[in-house]
Amino acid sequence: MEYKLTAKMFAEALKENRLLGLKCNRCGAYTVPPKKVCLECASEDLEVVELSGWGQIQTFTVIQVPPEGFEAPYIVGMAELDEGPWLMGNIVGVDPDEATMDLIGKRVKLGHKIHPGDKFSAGEMVAVTFSPQT
Ligand SMILES: [Zn+2]
Protein backbone atom coordinates (compact mmCIF):
# COMPACT_ATOMS: atom_id res chain seq x y z
CA MET A 1 0.00 0.00 0.00
CA GLU A 2 1.45 3.30 -1.08
CA TYR A 3 0.17 6.82 -0.68
CA LYS A 4 0.68 8.68 -3.97
CA LEU A 5 0.02 12.02 -2.29
CA THR A 6 1.02 12.30 1.36
CA ALA A 7 -0.29 14.84 3.86
CA LYS A 8 3.24 16.33 3.91
CA MET A 9 3.31 16.82 0.11
CA PHE A 10 -0.18 18.32 0.28
CA ALA A 11 0.87 20.74 3.05
CA GLU A 12 4.13 21.79 1.35
CA ALA A 13 2.26 22.67 -1.86
CA LEU A 14 -0.44 24.46 0.11
CA LYS A 15 2.22 26.72 1.62
CA GLU A 16 2.79 27.95 -1.95
CA ASN A 17 -0.98 28.32 -2.50
CA ARG A 18 -0.91 25.29 -4.79
CA LEU A 19 -3.63 22.69 -4.36
CA LEU A 20 -2.57 19.12 -5.03
CA GLY A 21 -5.15 16.41 -5.45
CA LEU A 22 -5.55 12.99 -6.99
CA LYS A 23 -7.11 12.21 -10.34
CA CYS A 24 -8.59 8.78 -10.83
CA ASN A 25 -7.38 6.90 -13.89
CA ARG A 26 -10.46 4.65 -13.78
CA CYS A 27 -13.40 7.10 -13.44
CA GLY A 28 -11.77 10.51 -13.92
CA ALA A 29 -12.95 11.93 -10.57
CA TYR A 30 -10.77 14.16 -8.40
CA THR A 31 -10.04 13.41 -4.76
CA VAL A 32 -8.87 16.11 -2.33
CA PRO A 33 -7.65 16.27 0.39
CA PRO A 34 -5.42 13.22 -0.14
CA LYS A 35 -6.89 9.77 0.41
CA LYS A 36 -5.72 6.27 -0.26
CA VAL A 37 -8.44 5.58 -2.84
CA CYS A 38 -10.71 7.47 -5.24
CA LEU A 39 -13.64 9.04 -3.38
CA GLU A 40 -16.02 8.03 -6.18
CA CYS A 41 -15.04 4.51 -7.17
CA ALA A 42 -12.45 3.40 -4.56
CA SER A 43 -9.84 2.70 -7.25
CA GLU A 44 -6.18 2.93 -6.20
CA ASP A 45 -5.14 3.89 -9.72
CA LEU A 46 -4.58 7.57 -8.95
CA GLU A 47 -2.21 10.24 -10.17
CA VAL A 48 -1.13 13.45 -8.46
CA VAL A 49 -2.43 16.57 -10.19
CA GLU A 50 -2.52 20.28 -9.42
CA LEU A 51 -6.03 21.70 -9.14
CA SER A 52 -7.04 25.24 -10.08
CA GLY A 53 -7.70 26.36 -6.52
CA TRP A 54 -11.01 27.92 -7.59
CA GLY A 55 -14.40 26.97 -6.24
CA GLN A 56 -17.77 28.12 -5.00
CA ILE A 57 -18.97 28.31 -1.40
CA GLN A 58 -21.68 25.74 -0.72
CA THR A 59 -22.08 26.06 3.03
CA PHE A 60 -20.44 27.74 6.01
CA THR A 61 -20.68 28.28 9.74
CA VAL A 62 -19.34 30.96 12.06
CA ILE A 63 -17.35 29.54 14.97
CA GLN A 64 -18.07 31.53 18.13
CA VAL A 65 -16.64 29.08 20.68
CA PRO A 66 -13.21 28.03 19.42
CA PRO A 67 -11.09 25.04 20.31
CA GLU A 68 -8.10 25.77 22.52
CA GLY A 69 -5.43 27.75 20.68
CA PHE A 70 -7.83 29.33 18.16
CA GLU A 71 -9.39 32.77 18.27
CA ALA A 72 -13.07 33.23 17.51
CA PRO A 73 -15.05 34.32 15.70
CA TYR A 74 -13.99 32.80 12.39
CA ILE A 75 -15.75 31.25 9.44
CA VAL A 76 -15.38 27.66 8.32
CA GLY A 77 -16.90 26.74 5.00
CA MET A 78 -17.02 24.12 2.31
CA ALA A 79 -16.34 25.01 -1.29
CA GLU A 80 -17.18 22.90 -4.30
CA LEU A 81 -13.97 23.03 -6.32
CA ASP A 82 -14.16 23.60 -10.06
CA GLU A 83 -12.87 20.04 -10.46
CA GLY A 84 -15.78 18.62 -8.41
CA PRO A 85 -14.78 17.66 -4.87
CA TRP A 86 -15.83 19.66 -1.83
CA LEU A 87 -13.05 21.00 0.40
CA MET A 88 -13.28 22.56 3.84
CA GLY A 89 -11.40 25.73 4.69
CA ASN A 90 -11.42 29.00 6.58
CA ILE A 91 -13.26 31.74 4.73
CA VAL A 92 -11.10 34.85 5.03
CA GLY A 93 -11.52 38.48 4.06
CA VAL A 94 -15.08 38.53 5.38
CA ASP A 95 -16.03 39.90 8.81
CA PRO A 96 -17.52 36.89 10.66
CA ASP A 97 -20.02 39.20 12.34
CA GLU A 98 -21.24 40.31 8.90
CA ALA A 99 -21.41 36.86 7.30
CA THR A 100 -24.79 36.24 5.71
CA MET A 101 -26.34 33.75 3.33
CA ASP A 102 -25.01 35.97 0.53
CA LEU A 103 -21.76 34.00 0.92
CA ILE A 104 -23.41 30.91 -0.54
CA GLY A 105 -22.49 30.62 -4.18
CA LYS A 106 -19.60 33.11 -4.03
CA ARG A 107 -16.55 32.34 -6.13
CA VAL A 108 -13.53 31.73 -3.97
CA LYS A 109 -9.79 31.40 -4.52
CA LEU A 110 -7.70 29.06 -2.42
CA GLY A 111 -4.95 30.32 -0.13
CA HIS A 112 -3.42 29.11 3.10
CA LYS A 113 -2.79 30.03 6.70
CA ILE A 114 -0.10 28.72 9.03
CA HIS A 115 -1.28 27.72 12.48
CA PRO A 116 1.55 27.47 15.02
CA GLY A 117 0.21 24.25 16.47
CA ASP A 118 -1.02 23.43 19.93
CA LYS A 119 -0.55 20.82 22.62
CA PHE A 120 -2.55 18.34 20.55
CA SER A 121 -0.41 18.59 17.42
CA ALA A 122 3.17 17.79 16.45
CA GLY A 123 3.93 21.35 15.35
CA GLU A 124 2.79 23.91 12.83
CA MET A 125 -0.18 23.15 10.65
CA VAL A 126 -1.14 24.54 7.26
CA ALA A 127 -4.81 25.28 6.80
CA VAL A 128 -6.79 25.87 3.61
CA THR A 129 -8.32 29.33 3.27
CA PHE A 130 -10.86 30.60 0.76
CA SER A 131 -11.05 34.25 -0.27
CA PRO A 132 -14.33 35.35 -1.83
CA GLN A 133 -13.77 37.21 -5.09
CA THR A 134 -16.07 40.09 -5.90
ZN1 LIG B 1 -12.48 6.73 -9.48
JSON list of C-alpha atoms in Angstrom, two decimals, residues 3 13 16 29 37 44 53 68 71 77 90:
[
{"chain": "A", "resi": 3, "resn": "TYR", "atom": "CA", "xyz": [0.17, 6.82, -0.68]},
{"chain": "A", "resi": 13, "resn": "ALA", "atom": "CA", "xyz": [2.26, 22.67, -1.86]},
{"chain": "A", "resi": 16, "resn": "GLU", "atom": "CA", "xyz": [2.79, 27.95, -1.95]},
{"chain": "A", "resi": 29, "resn": "ALA", "atom": "CA", "xyz": [-12.95, 11.93, -10.57]},
{"chain": "A", "resi": 37, "resn": "VAL", "atom": "CA", "xyz": [-8.44, 5.58, -2.84]},
{"chain": "A", "resi": 44, "resn": "GLU", "atom": "CA", "xyz": [-6.18, 2.93, -6.20]},
{"chain": "A", "resi": 53, "resn": "GLY", "atom": "CA", "xyz": [-7.70, 26.36, -6.52]},
{"chain": "A", "resi": 68, "resn": "GLU", "atom": "CA", "xyz": [-8.10, 25.77, 22.52]},
{"chain": "A", "resi": 71, "resn": "GLU", "atom": "CA", "xyz": [-9.39, 32.77, 18.27]},
{"chain": "A", "resi": 77, "resn": "GLY", "atom": "CA", "xyz": [-16.90, 26.74, 5.00]},
{"chain": "A", "resi": 90, "resn": "ASN", "atom": "CA", "xyz": [-11.42, 29.00, 6.58]}
]
